[in-house]
Amino acid sequence: MNLLKNGSLWKDSDGNPIHAHGGFIIYYDNFYYWYGEDRRDDYYVNCYRSKDLANWEFRNHVLTTDSKTKHTRVRTQLSLVNGDHTKVNIERPKVLFNPLTKKFILWAHFENGKDYSEAAAAIASCDTPDGNFVYHGHMNPFGYMSRDCTLFQDDDGTAYFISAARDNADLHIYRLSSDYMNVDKLVRKLWQGEYREAPAVFKRKERYYMVSSYCTGWAPNQGKYATSDSMDGNWTLLENFGDETTYDTQPAFVLKLNEEEILYYSDRWDAENYINSSYVLLPLQFEEEKLILKYYDQYEIDDDKNIQFK
Ligand code: DGJ
């Protein structure tokens, strides 16, 4: 039995704090792989894996200042450090397994580490889920600014990159190329002037849901969600979920275990000391299509992988 407290520093199986913020989980070959930000030392993205969502084994610093680089597009800035040797920012890393190329493709938000003026999307790839990812540089999709972001893979393998454009005012949905290495089409511009950040998408009972936060730096705010019958379709107006600070959280990603068990993974940022930021895991609950988020202080995962929130 594993009891985990929300808002505390969760530890990996070696007893070290898990550094995987703004992250993402995929299920591959009987393991959950958790990717997320690590801002310490020369690290950018870490990968942990687990069979039960409770015991996390640290696997690798999959993207660091020393990662190998490789051009895949012309005129792409490939460097993972600035000219003065300072670190850049790689935020909100997300990874999908591409069924055609059999590669793991990472997308993230790229900034220069000094200010938030680059507003670009960074891409990397790897042959294994937890190997050393090769960095393919950053770019502005079709020339647009691109900040907080997520990935979503539909049942037919079509993948989408969702990111905040126009200084965060609008949220764009891009369909990816079949190799997931580039944007193929801007399929939707959403919620003009609503300043949505931290998007996370999931599909339940043939309906697409997107949760997001408002744009207030590291401070939490009222979470909102919307739904649609397709990624490029007519999304509903934004509706509130959770309380006015979304219980002091910002969405990282949503993990669907099945139609009834859908998990909201979020960051509880420490604005003064980023490394002390923690995680909050809550169940998403539904009344018909209405999304409900209630707060639970802790959760327990038993040997049969059942999660109980308390
Ligand atoms: C909010 C974003 O969601 C985070 O990923 C990060 O970019 C902070 N803003 C920086 O202030």
PDB file of C-alpha atoms in Angstrom, residues 120-227:
ATOM      1  CA  ALA A 120       9.068  28.910 -29.437  1.00  0.00           C
ATOM      2  CA  ALA A 121       8.473  25.158 -29.650  1.00  0.00           C
ATOM      3  CA  ALA A 122      11.418  22.786 -29.051  1.00  0.00           C
ATOM      4  CA  ILE A 123      11.541  19.264 -30.534  1.00  0.00           C
ATOM      5  CA  ALA A 124      13.664  16.212 -29.687  1.00  0.00           C
ATOM      6  CA  SER A 125      13.468  12.490 -30.468  1.00  0.00           C
ATOM      7  CA  CYS A 126      14.720   9.131 -29.226  1.00  0.00           C
ATOM      8  CA  ASP A 127      14.519   5.447 -30.194  1.00  0.00           C
ATOM      9  CA  THR A 128      13.642   4.425 -26.641  1.00  0.00           C
ATOM     10  CA  PRO A 129      11.372   6.053 -24.039  1.00  0.00           C
ATOM     11  CA  ASP A 130      14.165   6.778 -21.560  1.00  0.00           C
ATOM     12  CA  GLY A 131      17.304   7.088 -23.686  1.00  0.00           C
ATOM     13  CA  ASN A 132      19.280  10.227 -24.489  1.00  0.00           C
ATOM     14  CA  PHE A 133      17.001  12.347 -26.645  1.00  0.00           C
ATOM     15  CA  VAL A 134      18.507  14.059 -29.704  1.00  0.00           C
ATOM     16  CA  TYR A 135      17.620  17.731 -29.911  1.00  0.00           C
ATOM     17  CA  HIS A 136      16.240  19.097 -33.198  1.00  0.00           C
ATOM     18  CA  GLY A 137      16.045  22.756 -32.217  1.00  0.00           C
ATOM     19  CA  HIS A 138      13.255  25.251 -31.700  1.00  0.00           C
ATOM     20  CA  MET A 139      10.957  27.106 -34.053  1.00  0.00           C
ATOM     21  CA  ASN A 140       7.823  29.215 -34.176  1.00  0.00           C
ATOM     22  CA  PRO A 141       5.056  27.108 -35.732  1.00  0.00           C
ATOM     23  CA  PHE A 142       4.048  28.882 -38.968  1.00  0.00           C
ATOM     24  CA  GLY A 143       5.759  31.938 -37.469  1.00  0.00           C
ATOM     25  CA  TYR A 144       3.448  32.162 -34.447  1.00  0.00           C
ATOM     26  CA  MET A 145       4.547  32.697 -30.869  1.00  0.00           C
ATOM     27  CA  SER A 146       4.280  29.437 -28.954  1.00  0.00           C
ATOM     28  CA  ARG A 147       4.435  29.298 -25.146  1.00  0.00           C
ATOM     29  CA  ASP A 148       2.579  26.954 -22.739  1.00  0.00           C
ATOM     30  CA  CYS A 149       1.900  23.768 -24.631  1.00  0.00           C
ATOM     31  CA  THR A 150       0.752  20.175 -24.643  1.00  0.00           C
ATOM     32  CA  LEU A 151       0.477  17.199 -26.971  1.00  0.00           C
ATOM     33  CA  PHE A 152      -2.539  14.999 -27.597  1.00  0.00           C
ATOM     34  CA  GLN A 153      -2.598  11.698 -29.505  1.00  0.00           C
ATOM     35  CA  ASP A 154      -5.953  10.653 -30.885  1.00  0.00           C
ATOM     36  CA  ASP A 155      -7.094   7.022 -31.143  1.00  0.00           C
ATOM     37  CA  ASP A 156      -6.160   6.865 -34.858  1.00  0.00           C
ATOM     38  CA  GLY A 157      -2.604   8.088 -34.152  1.00  0.00           C
ATOM     39  CA  THR A 158      -3.195  11.654 -35.316  1.00  0.00           C
ATOM     40  CA  ALA A 159      -1.336  13.945 -32.940  1.00  0.00           C
ATOM     41  CA  TYR A 160      -1.846  17.585 -32.051  1.00  0.00           C
ATOM     42  CA  PHE A 161       0.363  20.261 -30.517  1.00  0.00           C
ATOM     43  CA  ILE A 162      -1.565  22.871 -28.582  1.00  0.00           C
ATOM     44  CA  SER A 163       0.173  26.091 -27.593  1.00  0.00           C
ATOM     45  CA  ALA A 164      -0.432  29.647 -26.461  1.00  0.00           C
ATOM     46  CA  ALA A 165       0.102  32.214 -29.231  1.00  0.00           C
ATOM     47  CA  ARG A 166      -0.003  36.034 -29.594  1.00  0.00           C
ATOM     48  CA  ASP A 167       1.611  36.711 -26.205  1.00  0.00           C
ATOM     49  CA  ASN A 168      -0.635  34.041 -24.688  1.00  0.00           C
ATOM     50  CA  ALA A 169      -3.857  35.762 -25.818  1.00  0.00           C
ATOM     51  CA  ASP A 170      -4.994  32.871 -28.057  1.00  0.00           C
ATOM     52  CA  LEU A 171      -4.611  29.112 -27.914  1.00  0.00           C
ATOM     53  CA  HIS A 172      -3.718  27.317 -31.146  1.00  0.00           C
ATOM     54  CA  ILE A 173      -4.280  23.678 -32.061  1.00  0.00           C
ATOM     55  CA  TYR A 174      -1.815  22.364 -34.670  1.00  0.00           C
ATOM     56  CA  ARG A 175      -2.182  18.946 -36.246  1.00  0.00           C
ATOM     57  CA  LEU A 176       1.257  17.322 -36.443  1.00  0.00           C
ATOM     58  CA  SER A 177       2.829  15.693 -39.485  1.00  0.00           C
ATOM     59  CA  SER A 178       2.631  11.887 -39.503  1.00  0.00           C
ATOM     60  CA  ASP A 179       6.161  11.607 -38.030  1.00  0.00           C
ATOM     61  CA  TYR A 180       5.203  14.090 -35.236  1.00  0.00           C
ATOM     62  CA  MET A 181       8.338  16.084 -36.086  1.00  0.00           C
ATOM     63  CA  ASN A 182       6.610  19.213 -37.371  1.00  0.00           C
ATOM     64  CA  VAL A 183       3.298  21.009 -37.445  1.00  0.00           C
ATOM     65  CA  ASP A 184       1.269  20.154 -40.513  1.00  0.00           C
ATOM     66  CA  LYS A 185      -1.760  22.412 -40.163  1.00  0.00           C
ATOM     67  CA  LEU A 186      -3.101  25.058 -37.817  1.00  0.00           C
ATOM     68  CA  VAL A 187      -6.547  23.517 -37.323  1.00  0.00           C
ATOM     69  CA  ARG A 188      -8.037  25.838 -34.713  1.00  0.00           C
ATOM     70  CA  LYS A 189      -7.483  29.177 -32.984  1.00  0.00           C
ATOM     71  CA  LEU A 190      -9.326  29.101 -29.680  1.00  0.00           C
ATOM     72  CA  TRP A 191     -10.639  31.550 -27.115  1.00  0.00           C
ATOM     73  CA  GLN A 192      -9.327  34.735 -28.699  1.00  0.00           C
ATOM     74  CA  GLY A 193      -8.012  37.076 -26.011  1.00  0.00           C
ATOM     75  CA  GLU A 194      -8.727  34.712 -23.087  1.00  0.00           C
ATOM     76  CA  TYR A 195      -5.038  34.162 -22.163  1.00  0.00           C
ATOM     77  CA  ARG A 196      -5.168  30.427 -21.497  1.00  0.00           C
ATOM     78  CA  GLU A 197      -2.056  28.616 -20.264  1.00  0.00           C
ATOM     79  CA  ALA A 198      -1.172  25.080 -19.159  1.00  0.00           C
ATOM     80  CA  PRO A 199      -3.451  23.240 -21.604  1.00  0.00           C
ATOM     81  CA  ALA A 200      -4.099  19.501 -21.179  1.00  0.00           C
ATOM     82  CA  VAL A 201      -6.349  17.425 -23.453  1.00  0.00           C
ATOM     83  CA  PHE A 202      -8.114  14.102 -23.030  1.00  0.00           C
ATOM     84  CA  LYS A 203     -10.954  12.235 -24.708  1.00  0.00           C
ATOM     85  CA  ARG A 204     -13.835  10.690 -22.811  1.00  0.00           C
ATOM     86  CA  LYS A 205     -16.859   8.972 -24.307  1.00  0.00           C
ATOM     87  CA  GLU A 206     -16.038  10.329 -27.778  1.00  0.00           C
ATOM     88  CA  ARG A 207     -15.833  13.904 -26.465  1.00  0.00           C
ATOM     89  CA  TYR A 208     -12.623  15.951 -26.342  1.00  0.00           C
ATOM     90  CA  TYR A 209     -11.910  17.936 -23.192  1.00  0.00           C
ATOM     91  CA  MET A 210      -9.321  20.640 -22.696  1.00  0.00           C
ATOM     92  CA  VAL A 211      -8.450  21.980 -19.261  1.00  0.00           C
ATOM     93  CA  SER A 212      -6.280  25.077 -18.871  1.00  0.00           C
ATOM     94  CA  SER A 213      -5.350  27.864 -16.489  1.00  0.00           C
ATOM     95  CA  TYR A 214      -5.431  31.632 -16.852  1.00  0.00           C
ATOM     96  CA  CYS A 215      -2.125  33.440 -17.342  1.00  0.00           C
ATOM     97  CA  THR A 216      -0.811  34.713 -13.959  1.00  0.00           C
ATOM     98  CA  GLY A 217       2.883  33.734 -13.889  1.00  0.00           C
ATOM     99  CA  TRP A 218       3.481  31.169 -11.134  1.00  0.00           C
ATOM    100  CA  ALA A 219       0.378  32.175  -9.151  1.00  0.00           C
ATOM    101  CA  PRO A 220      -2.570  29.776  -9.318  1.00  0.00           C
ATOM    102  CA  ASN A 221      -5.940  30.846 -10.695  1.00  0.00           C
ATOM    103  CA  GLN A 222      -9.385  29.510 -11.623  1.00  0.00           C
ATOM    104  CA  GLY A 223      -9.095  26.474 -13.916  1.00  0.00           C
ATOM    105  CA  LYS A 224     -11.433  26.313 -16.891  1.00  0.00           C
ATOM    106  CA  TYR A 225     -12.330  23.617 -19.363  1.00  0.00           C
ATOM    107  CA  ALA A 226     -14.155  23.252 -22.655  1.00  0.00           C
ATOM    108  CA  THR A 227     -15.285  20.344 -24.801  1.00  0.00           C
TER     109      THR A 227
END
